[in-house]
CSV table of C-alpha atoms and ligand atoms in Angstrom, one decimal:
chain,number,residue,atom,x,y,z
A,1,UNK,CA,3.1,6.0,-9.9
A,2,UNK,CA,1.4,7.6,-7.1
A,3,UNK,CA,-2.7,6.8,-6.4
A,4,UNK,CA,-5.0,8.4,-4.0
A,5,UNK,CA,-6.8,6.6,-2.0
A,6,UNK,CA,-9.7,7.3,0.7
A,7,UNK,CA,-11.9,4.9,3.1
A,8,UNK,CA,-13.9,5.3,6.2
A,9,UNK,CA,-11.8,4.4,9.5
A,10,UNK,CA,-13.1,3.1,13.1
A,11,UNK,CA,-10.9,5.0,15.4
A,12,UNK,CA,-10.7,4.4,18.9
A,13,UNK,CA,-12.7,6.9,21.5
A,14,UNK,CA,-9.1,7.9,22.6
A,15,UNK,CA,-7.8,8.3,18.8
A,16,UNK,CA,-11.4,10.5,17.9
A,17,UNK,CA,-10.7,12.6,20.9
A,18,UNK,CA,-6.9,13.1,19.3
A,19,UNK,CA,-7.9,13.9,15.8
A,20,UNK,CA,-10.6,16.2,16.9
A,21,UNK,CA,-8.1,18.2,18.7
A,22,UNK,CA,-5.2,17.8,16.0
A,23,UNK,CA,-7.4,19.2,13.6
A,24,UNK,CA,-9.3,22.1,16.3
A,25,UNK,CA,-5.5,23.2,16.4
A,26,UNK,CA,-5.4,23.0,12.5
A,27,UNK,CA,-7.9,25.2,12.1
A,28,UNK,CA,-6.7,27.7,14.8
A,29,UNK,CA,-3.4,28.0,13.5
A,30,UNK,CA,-4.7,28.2,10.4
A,31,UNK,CA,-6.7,31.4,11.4
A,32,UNK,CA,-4.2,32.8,13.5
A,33,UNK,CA,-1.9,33.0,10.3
A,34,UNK,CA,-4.3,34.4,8.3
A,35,UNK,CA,-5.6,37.2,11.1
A,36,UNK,CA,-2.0,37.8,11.9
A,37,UNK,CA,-1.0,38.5,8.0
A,38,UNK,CA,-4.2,40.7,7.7
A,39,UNK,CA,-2.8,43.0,10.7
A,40,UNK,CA,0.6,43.4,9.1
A,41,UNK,CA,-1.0,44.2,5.8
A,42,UNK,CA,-3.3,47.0,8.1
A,43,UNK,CA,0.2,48.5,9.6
A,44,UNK,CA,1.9,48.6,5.7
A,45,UNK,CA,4.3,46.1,6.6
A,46,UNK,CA,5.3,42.8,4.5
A,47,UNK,CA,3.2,39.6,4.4
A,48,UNK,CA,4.9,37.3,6.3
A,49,UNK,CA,5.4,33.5,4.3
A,50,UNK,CA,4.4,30.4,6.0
A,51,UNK,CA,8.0,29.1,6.5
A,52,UNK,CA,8.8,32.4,9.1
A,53,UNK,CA,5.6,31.9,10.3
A,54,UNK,CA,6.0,28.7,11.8
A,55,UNK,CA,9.5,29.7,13.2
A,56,UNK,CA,8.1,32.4,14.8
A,57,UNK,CA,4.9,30.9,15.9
A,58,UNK,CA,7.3,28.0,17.8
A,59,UNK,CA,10.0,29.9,19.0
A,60,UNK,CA,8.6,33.3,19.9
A,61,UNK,CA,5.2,33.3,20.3
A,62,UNK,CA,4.8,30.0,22.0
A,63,UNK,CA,7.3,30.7,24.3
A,64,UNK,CA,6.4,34.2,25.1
A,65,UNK,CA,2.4,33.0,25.8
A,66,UNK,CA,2.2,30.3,27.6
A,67,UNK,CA,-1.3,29.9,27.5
A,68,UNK,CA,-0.9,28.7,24.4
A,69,UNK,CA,1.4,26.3,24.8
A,70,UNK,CA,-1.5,23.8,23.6
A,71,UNK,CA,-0.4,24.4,20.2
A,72,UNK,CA,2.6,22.1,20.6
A,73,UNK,CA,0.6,18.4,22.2
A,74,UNK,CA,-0.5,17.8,18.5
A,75,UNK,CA,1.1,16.4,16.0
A,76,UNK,CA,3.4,19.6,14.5
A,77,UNK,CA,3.4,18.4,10.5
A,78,UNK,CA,0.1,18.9,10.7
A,79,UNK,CA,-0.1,22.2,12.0
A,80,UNK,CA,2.8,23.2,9.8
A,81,UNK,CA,0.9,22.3,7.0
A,82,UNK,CA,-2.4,23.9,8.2
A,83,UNK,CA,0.1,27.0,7.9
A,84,UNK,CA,1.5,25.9,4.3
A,85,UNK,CA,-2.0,25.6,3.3
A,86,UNK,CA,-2.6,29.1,4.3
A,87,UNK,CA,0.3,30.7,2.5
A,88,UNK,CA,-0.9,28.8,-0.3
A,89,UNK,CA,-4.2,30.7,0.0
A,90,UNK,CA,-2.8,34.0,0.1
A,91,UNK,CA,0.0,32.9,-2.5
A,92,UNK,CA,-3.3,32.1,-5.0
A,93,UNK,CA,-4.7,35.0,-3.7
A,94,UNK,CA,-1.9,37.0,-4.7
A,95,UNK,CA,-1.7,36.3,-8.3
A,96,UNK,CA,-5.9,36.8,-8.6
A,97,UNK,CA,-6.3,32.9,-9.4
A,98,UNK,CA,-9.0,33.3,-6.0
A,99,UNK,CA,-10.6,35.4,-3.8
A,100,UNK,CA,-9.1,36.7,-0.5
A,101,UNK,CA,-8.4,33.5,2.0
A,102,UNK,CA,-11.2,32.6,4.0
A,103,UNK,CA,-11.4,31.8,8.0
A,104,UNK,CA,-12.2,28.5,8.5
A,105,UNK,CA,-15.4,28.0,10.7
A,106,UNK,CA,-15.7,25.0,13.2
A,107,UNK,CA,-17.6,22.1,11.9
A,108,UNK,CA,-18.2,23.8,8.7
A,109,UNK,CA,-15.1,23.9,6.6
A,110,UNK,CA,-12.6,21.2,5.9
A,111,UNK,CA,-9.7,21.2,7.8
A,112,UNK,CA,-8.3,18.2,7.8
A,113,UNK,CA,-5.1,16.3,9.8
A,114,UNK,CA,-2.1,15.7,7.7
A,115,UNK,CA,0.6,13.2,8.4
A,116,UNK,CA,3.5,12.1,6.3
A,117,UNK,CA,6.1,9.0,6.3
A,118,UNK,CA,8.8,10.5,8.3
A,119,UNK,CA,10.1,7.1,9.3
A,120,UNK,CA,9.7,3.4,8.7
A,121,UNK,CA,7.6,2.1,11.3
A,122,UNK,CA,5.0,5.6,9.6
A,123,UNK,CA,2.5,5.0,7.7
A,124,UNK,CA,2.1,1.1,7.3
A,125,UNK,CA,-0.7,-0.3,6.0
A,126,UNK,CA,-1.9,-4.0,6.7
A,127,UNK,CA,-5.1,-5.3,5.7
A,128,UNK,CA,-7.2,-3.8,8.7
A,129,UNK,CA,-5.4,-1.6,9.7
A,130,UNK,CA,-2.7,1.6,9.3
A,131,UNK,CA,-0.2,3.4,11.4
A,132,UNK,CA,-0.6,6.8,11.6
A,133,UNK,CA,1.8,9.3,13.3
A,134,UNK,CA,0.6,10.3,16.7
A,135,UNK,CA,-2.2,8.6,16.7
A,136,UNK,CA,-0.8,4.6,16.3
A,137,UNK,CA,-2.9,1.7,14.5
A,138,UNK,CA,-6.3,2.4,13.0
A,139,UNK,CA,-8.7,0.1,12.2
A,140,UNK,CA,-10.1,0.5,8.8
A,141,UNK,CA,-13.6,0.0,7.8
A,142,UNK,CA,-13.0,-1.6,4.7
A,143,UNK,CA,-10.2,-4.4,4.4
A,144,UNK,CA,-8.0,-4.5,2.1
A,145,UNK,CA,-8.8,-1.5,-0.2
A,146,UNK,CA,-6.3,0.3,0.5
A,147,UNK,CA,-2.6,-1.4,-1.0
A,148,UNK,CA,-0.7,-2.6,2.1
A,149,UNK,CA,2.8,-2.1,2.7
A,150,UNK,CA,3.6,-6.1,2.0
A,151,UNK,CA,2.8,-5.7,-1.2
A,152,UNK,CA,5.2,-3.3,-2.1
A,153,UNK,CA,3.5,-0.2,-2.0
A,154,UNK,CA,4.6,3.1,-0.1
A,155,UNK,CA,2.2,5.6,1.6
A,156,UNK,CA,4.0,8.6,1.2
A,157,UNK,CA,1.3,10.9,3.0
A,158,UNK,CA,-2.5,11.3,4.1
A,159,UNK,CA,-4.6,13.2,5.5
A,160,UNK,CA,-7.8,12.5,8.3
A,161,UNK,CA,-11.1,14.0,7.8
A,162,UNK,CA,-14.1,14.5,9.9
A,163,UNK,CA,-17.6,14.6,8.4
A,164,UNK,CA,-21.2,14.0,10.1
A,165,UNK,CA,-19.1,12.0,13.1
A,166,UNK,CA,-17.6,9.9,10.6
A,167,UNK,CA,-14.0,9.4,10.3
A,168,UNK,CA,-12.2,9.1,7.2
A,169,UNK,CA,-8.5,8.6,5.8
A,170,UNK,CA,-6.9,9.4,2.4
A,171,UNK,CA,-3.5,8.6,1.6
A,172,UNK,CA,-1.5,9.1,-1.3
A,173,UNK,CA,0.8,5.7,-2.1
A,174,UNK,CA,3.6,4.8,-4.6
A,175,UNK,CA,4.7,1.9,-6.1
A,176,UNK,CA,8.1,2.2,-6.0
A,177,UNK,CA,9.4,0.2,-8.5
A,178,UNK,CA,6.4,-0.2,-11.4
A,179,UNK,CA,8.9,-1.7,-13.5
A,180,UNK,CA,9.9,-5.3,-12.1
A,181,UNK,CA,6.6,-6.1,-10.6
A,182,UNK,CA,5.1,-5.4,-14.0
A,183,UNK,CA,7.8,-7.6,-16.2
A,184,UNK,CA,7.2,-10.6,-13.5
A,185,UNK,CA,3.3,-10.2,-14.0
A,186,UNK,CA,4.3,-10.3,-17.6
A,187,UNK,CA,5.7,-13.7,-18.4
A,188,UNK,CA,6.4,-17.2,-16.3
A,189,UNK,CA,8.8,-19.8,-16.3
A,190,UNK,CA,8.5,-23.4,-15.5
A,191,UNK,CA,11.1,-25.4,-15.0
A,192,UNK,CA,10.4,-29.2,-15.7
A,193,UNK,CA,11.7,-31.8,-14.0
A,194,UNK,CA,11.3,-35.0,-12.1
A,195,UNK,CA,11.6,-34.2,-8.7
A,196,UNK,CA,8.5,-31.9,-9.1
A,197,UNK,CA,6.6,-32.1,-12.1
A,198,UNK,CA,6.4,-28.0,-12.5
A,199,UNK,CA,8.3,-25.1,-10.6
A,200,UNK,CA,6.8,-21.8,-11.8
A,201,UNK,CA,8.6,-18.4,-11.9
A,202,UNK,CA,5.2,-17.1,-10.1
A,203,UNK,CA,6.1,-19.5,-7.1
A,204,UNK,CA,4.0,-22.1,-7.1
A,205,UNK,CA,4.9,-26.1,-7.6
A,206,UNK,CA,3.4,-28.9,-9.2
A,207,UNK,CA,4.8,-32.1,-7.5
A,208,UNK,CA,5.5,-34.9,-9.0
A,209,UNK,CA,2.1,-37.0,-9.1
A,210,UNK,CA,3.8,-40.6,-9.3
A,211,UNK,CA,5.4,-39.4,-6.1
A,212,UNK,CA,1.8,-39.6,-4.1
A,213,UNK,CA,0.6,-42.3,-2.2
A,214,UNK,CA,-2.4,-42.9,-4.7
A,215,UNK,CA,0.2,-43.2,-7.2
A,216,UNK,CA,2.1,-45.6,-5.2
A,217,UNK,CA,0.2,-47.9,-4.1
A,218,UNK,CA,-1.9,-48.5,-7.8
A,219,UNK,CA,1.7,-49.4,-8.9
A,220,UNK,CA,2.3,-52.0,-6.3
A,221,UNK,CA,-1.1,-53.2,-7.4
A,222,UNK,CA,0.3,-53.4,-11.3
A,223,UNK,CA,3.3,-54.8,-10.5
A,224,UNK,CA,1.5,-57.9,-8.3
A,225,UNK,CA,-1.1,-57.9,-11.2
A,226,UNK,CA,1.6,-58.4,-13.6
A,227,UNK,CA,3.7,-60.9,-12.0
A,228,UNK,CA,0.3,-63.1,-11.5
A,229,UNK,CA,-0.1,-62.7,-15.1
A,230,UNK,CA,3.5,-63.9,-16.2
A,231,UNK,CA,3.0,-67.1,-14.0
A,232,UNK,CA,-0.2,-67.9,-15.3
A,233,UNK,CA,1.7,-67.8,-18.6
A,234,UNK,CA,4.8,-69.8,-17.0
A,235,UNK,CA,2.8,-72.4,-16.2
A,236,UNK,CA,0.4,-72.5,-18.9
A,237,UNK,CA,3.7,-73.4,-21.1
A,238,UNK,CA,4.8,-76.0,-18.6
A,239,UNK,CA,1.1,-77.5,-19.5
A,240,UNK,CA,-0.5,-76.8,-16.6
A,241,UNK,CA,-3.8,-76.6,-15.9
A,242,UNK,CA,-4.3,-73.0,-16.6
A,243,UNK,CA,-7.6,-72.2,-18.6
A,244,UNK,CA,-7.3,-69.9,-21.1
A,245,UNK,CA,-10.0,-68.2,-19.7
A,246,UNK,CA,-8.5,-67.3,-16.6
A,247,UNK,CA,-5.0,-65.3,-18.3
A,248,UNK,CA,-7.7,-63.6,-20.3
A,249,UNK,CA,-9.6,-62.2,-17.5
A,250,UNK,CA,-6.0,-61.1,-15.9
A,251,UNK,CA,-4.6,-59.6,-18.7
A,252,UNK,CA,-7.6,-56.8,-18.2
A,253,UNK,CA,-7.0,-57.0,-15.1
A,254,UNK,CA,-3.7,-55.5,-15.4
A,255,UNK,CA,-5.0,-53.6,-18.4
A,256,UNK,CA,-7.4,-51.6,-16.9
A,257,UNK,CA,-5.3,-51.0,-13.5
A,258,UNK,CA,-3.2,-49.0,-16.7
A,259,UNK,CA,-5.5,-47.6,-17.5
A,260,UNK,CA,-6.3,-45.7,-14.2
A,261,UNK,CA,-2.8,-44.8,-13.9
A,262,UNK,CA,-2.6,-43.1,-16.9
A,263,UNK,CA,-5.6,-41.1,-16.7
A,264,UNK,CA,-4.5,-40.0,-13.6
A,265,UNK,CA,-1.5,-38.6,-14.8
A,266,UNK,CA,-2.9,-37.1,-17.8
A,267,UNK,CA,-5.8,-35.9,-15.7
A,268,UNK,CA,-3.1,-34.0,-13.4
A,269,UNK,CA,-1.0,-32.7,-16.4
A,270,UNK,CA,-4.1,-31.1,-17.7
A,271,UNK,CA,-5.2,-29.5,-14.5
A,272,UNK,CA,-1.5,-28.1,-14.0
A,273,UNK,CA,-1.5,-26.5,-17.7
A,274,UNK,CA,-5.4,-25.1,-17.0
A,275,UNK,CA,-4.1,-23.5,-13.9
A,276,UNK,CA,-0.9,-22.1,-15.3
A,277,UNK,CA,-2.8,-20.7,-17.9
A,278,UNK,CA,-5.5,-19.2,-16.2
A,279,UNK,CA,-3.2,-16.4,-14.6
A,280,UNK,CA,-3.1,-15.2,-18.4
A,281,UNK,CA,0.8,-14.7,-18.3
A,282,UNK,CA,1.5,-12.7,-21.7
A,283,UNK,CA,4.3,-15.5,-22.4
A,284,UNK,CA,5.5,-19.0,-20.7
A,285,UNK,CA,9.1,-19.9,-21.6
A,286,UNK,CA,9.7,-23.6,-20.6
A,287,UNK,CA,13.3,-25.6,-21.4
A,288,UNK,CA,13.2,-28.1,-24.4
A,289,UNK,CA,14.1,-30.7,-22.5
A,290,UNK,CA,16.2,-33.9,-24.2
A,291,UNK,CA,13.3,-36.1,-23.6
A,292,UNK,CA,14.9,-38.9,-26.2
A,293,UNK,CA,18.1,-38.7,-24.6
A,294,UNK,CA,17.0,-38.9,-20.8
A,295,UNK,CA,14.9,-42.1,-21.9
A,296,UNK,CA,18.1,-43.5,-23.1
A,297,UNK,CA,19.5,-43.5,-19.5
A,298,UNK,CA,17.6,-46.4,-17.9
A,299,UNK,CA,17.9,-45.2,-14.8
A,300,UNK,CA,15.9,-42.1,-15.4
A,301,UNK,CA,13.2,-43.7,-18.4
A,302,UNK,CA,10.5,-44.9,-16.4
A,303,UNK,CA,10.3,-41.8,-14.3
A,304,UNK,CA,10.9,-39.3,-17.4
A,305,UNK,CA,8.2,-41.8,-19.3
A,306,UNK,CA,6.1,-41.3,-15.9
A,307,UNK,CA,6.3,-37.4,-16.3
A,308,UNK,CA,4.7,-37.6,-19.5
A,309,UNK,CA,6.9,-34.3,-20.4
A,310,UNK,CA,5.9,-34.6,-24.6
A,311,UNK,CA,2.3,-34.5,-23.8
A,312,UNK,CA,2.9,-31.7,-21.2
A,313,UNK,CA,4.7,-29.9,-23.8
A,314,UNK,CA,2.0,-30.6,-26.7
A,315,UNK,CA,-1.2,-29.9,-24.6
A,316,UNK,CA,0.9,-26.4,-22.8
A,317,UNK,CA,1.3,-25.5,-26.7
A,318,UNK,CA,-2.6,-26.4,-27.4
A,319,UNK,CA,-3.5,-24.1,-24.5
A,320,UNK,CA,-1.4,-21.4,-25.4
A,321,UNK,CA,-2.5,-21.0,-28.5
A,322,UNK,CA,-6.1,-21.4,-27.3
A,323,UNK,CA,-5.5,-18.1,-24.7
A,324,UNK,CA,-3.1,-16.1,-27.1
A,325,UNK,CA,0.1,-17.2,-24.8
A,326,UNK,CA,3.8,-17.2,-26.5
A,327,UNK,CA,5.3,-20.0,-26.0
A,328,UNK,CA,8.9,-19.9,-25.6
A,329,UNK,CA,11.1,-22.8,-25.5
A,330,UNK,CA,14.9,-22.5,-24.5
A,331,UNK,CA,17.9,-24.7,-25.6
A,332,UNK,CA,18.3,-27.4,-23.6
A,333,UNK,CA,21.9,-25.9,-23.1
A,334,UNK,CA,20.9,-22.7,-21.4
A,335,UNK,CA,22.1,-23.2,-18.2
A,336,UNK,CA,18.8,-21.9,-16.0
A,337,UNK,CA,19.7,-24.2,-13.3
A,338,UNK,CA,23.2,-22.8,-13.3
A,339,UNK,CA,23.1,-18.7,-13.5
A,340,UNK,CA,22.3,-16.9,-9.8
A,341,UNK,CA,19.5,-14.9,-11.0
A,342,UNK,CA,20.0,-12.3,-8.3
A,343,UNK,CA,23.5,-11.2,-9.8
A,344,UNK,CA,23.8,-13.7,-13.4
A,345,UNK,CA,26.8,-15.7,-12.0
A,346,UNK,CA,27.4,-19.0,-13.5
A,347,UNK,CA,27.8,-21.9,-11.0
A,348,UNK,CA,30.1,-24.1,-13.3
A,349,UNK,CA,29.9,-26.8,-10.2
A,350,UNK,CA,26.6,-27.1,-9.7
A,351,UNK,CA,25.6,-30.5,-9.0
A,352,UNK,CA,22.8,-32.4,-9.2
A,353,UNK,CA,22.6,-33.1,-5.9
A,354,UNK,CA,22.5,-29.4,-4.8
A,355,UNK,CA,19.0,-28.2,-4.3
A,356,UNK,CA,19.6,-25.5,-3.0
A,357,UNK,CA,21.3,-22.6,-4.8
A,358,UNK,CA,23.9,-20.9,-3.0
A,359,UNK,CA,25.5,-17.8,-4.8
A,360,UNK,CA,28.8,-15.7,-3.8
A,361,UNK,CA,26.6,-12.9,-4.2
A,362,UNK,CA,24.4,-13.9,-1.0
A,363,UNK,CA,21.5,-15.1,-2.9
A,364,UNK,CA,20.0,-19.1,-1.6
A,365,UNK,CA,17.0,-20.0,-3.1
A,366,UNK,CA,15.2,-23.3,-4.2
A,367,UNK,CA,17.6,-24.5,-6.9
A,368,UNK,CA,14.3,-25.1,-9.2
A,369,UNK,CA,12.7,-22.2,-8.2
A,370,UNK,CA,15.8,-20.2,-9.1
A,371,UNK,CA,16.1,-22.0,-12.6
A,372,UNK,CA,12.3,-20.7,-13.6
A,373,UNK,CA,13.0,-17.1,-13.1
A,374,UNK,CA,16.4,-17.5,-15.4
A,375,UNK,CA,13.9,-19.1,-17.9
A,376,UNK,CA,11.1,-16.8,-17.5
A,377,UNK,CA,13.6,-13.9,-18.0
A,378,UNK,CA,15.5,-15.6,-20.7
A,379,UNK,CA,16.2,-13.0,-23.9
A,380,UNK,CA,17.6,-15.9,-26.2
A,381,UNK,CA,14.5,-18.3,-27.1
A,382,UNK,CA,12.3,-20.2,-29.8
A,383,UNK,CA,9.0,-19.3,-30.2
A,384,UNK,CA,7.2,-22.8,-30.3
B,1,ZN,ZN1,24.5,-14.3,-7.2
């Protein structure tokens, strides 16, 4: 796809006085073709084409007048194109589709300075600023409307205009590869686990909220809480002299501290789903993780209860359904964690411990990360 785009610049006093001359030569040359074809036409000979123009232009006439030899301090793809231009004229001209070329007058036609990519360091564009043959970085007067280079786009060629002391740019850019930018815009994956709560194909992470100091610490509290309870309890059945009245107001005690827990996590499960859904991805493909099973490993059930992965799942669907989203759940035996998803190798010995993904192939990534683009581009799903 190629798109045109044109903004104002701010060129340096030393770039104005470049362009100004790049394009005084422009419009010189340009002339110069035209008067010279008009004198060949006069003597009955043949019109001469732009191509032996410029070869005769550089290595006879140049040479031969060396008063001229101004001609070659600008940039020369932009006076062989004020030459293309005019063969183009007469070429138009020619088969009747326009009148007979005219000469360009100073300050009153539109000759403008051309440049083209002709190597990498050409032609980048950053936010402020782009690199222009000859003339170096430019500062632009508007950031960031023209694509820059980082994100993928190509400016294949441009020209510079003068109008009314202002100085403006227009480049034409590509996106070179429409297809793959568009599919990962498409859909996400998010790969669930415990050591972050959410790693999304779009490359953001949701950590794992029971990790967080605030987290922490109200656990500490619960657990004290709890064990004051359990003695009050202890000694109330040795017949202590524990009022009843006193296990009452601890059991709320640990009750409400509960309480806060839990609506924090909840609270933080509903902003990660709001967020994920607000990019408006056209489908979210998440694993269906073995929540039963996991629990059944008491190693892992507090922190897998912790994650609250059902009501992630449940309120994800909810949302989805609210904002038109498919949701796309995976067999928990797809092994997203294990293909390289630069070349679709299977690791057979990944291990757990390995978080980070090293492939044959060259690839290292997060070993998360890695597992949410297999799920996001994963062809063999449910629909939940
Ligand atoms: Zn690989």
């Amino acid at each position: 796809m190629l798109k045109s785009f044109k903004t104002e610049i701010n060129p340096t006093a030393e770039q104005k006085v470049k362009i100004n001359k790049t394009i005084g030569t422009c419009r010189y040359v340009y002339n110069f073709y035209l008067d010279y074809n008009k004198s060949l036409h006069d003597k009955g000979e043949k019109f001469m084409t732009g191509k032996s123009f410029s070869v005769w232009l550089n290595n006879e006439y140049i040479p031969n007048n060396p008063d001229k030899a101004w001609i070659k301090e600008v940039y020369s793809k932009a006076v062989k194109k004020s030459i293309e231009d005019g063969c183009t004229a007469f070429t138009r001209f020619f088969k009747h589709q326009s009148a007979f070329p005219n000469f360009k007058k100073k300050g009153k036609s539109d000759v403008k300075m051309y440049f083209v990519k002709n190597n990498p360091k050409d032609c980048q564009c950053e936010r402020h600023r782009i690199n222009i043959p000859t003339l170096g970085w430019v500062r632009l007067k508007e950031k960031g409307y023209i694509p820059t280079t980082k994100d993928g786009w190509k400016i294949k060629s441009g020209t510079i205009s003068v109008k009314a002391d202002r100085y403006y740019v227009s480049v034409l850019v590509e996106l070179p590869d429409v297809k793959i930018i568009n599919n990962s815009n498409d859909g996400i994956g998010i790969d669930l686990g415990l050591k972050a709560l959410a790693i999304v194909s779009n490359g953001k992470t949701y950590k794992n909220i029971n990790k967080s100091a605030r987290l922490r610490k109200l656990e500490k509290q619960l657990r004290r809480e709890q064990r004051c309870l359990s003695r009050k309890y202890e000694n109330l059945k040795k017949g202590e002299s524990t009022q009843k009245s006193n296990i009452q107001k601890q059991k709320l005690k640990v009750q409400k501290l509960h309480l806060r827990i839990n609506n924090i996590r909840t609270d933080y499960i509903n902003k990660t789903i709001a967020e994920i859904v607000k990019a408006k991805p056209s489908y979210i493909t998440i694993e269906d993780l073995n929540v039963s099973g996991m629990m059944k490993n008491r190693h892992l059930s507090k922190a897998v209860a912790s994650q609250k992965f059902y009501e992630f799942r449940t309120k994800l669907k909810a949302k989805c359904d609210d904002n038109g989203i498919e949701l796309r759940v995976v067999d928990r035996w797809y092994p997203s964690s294990k293909i390289c998803h630069c070349c679709g190798a299977i690791k057979k010995d990944l291990k757990l411990s390995d978080r980070i993904y090293r492939c044959a192939c060259g690839y290292v990534g997060d070993r998360d990360f890695n597992a949410s683009l297999n799920l996001r581009d994963a062809v063999t799903y449910e629909v939940a």
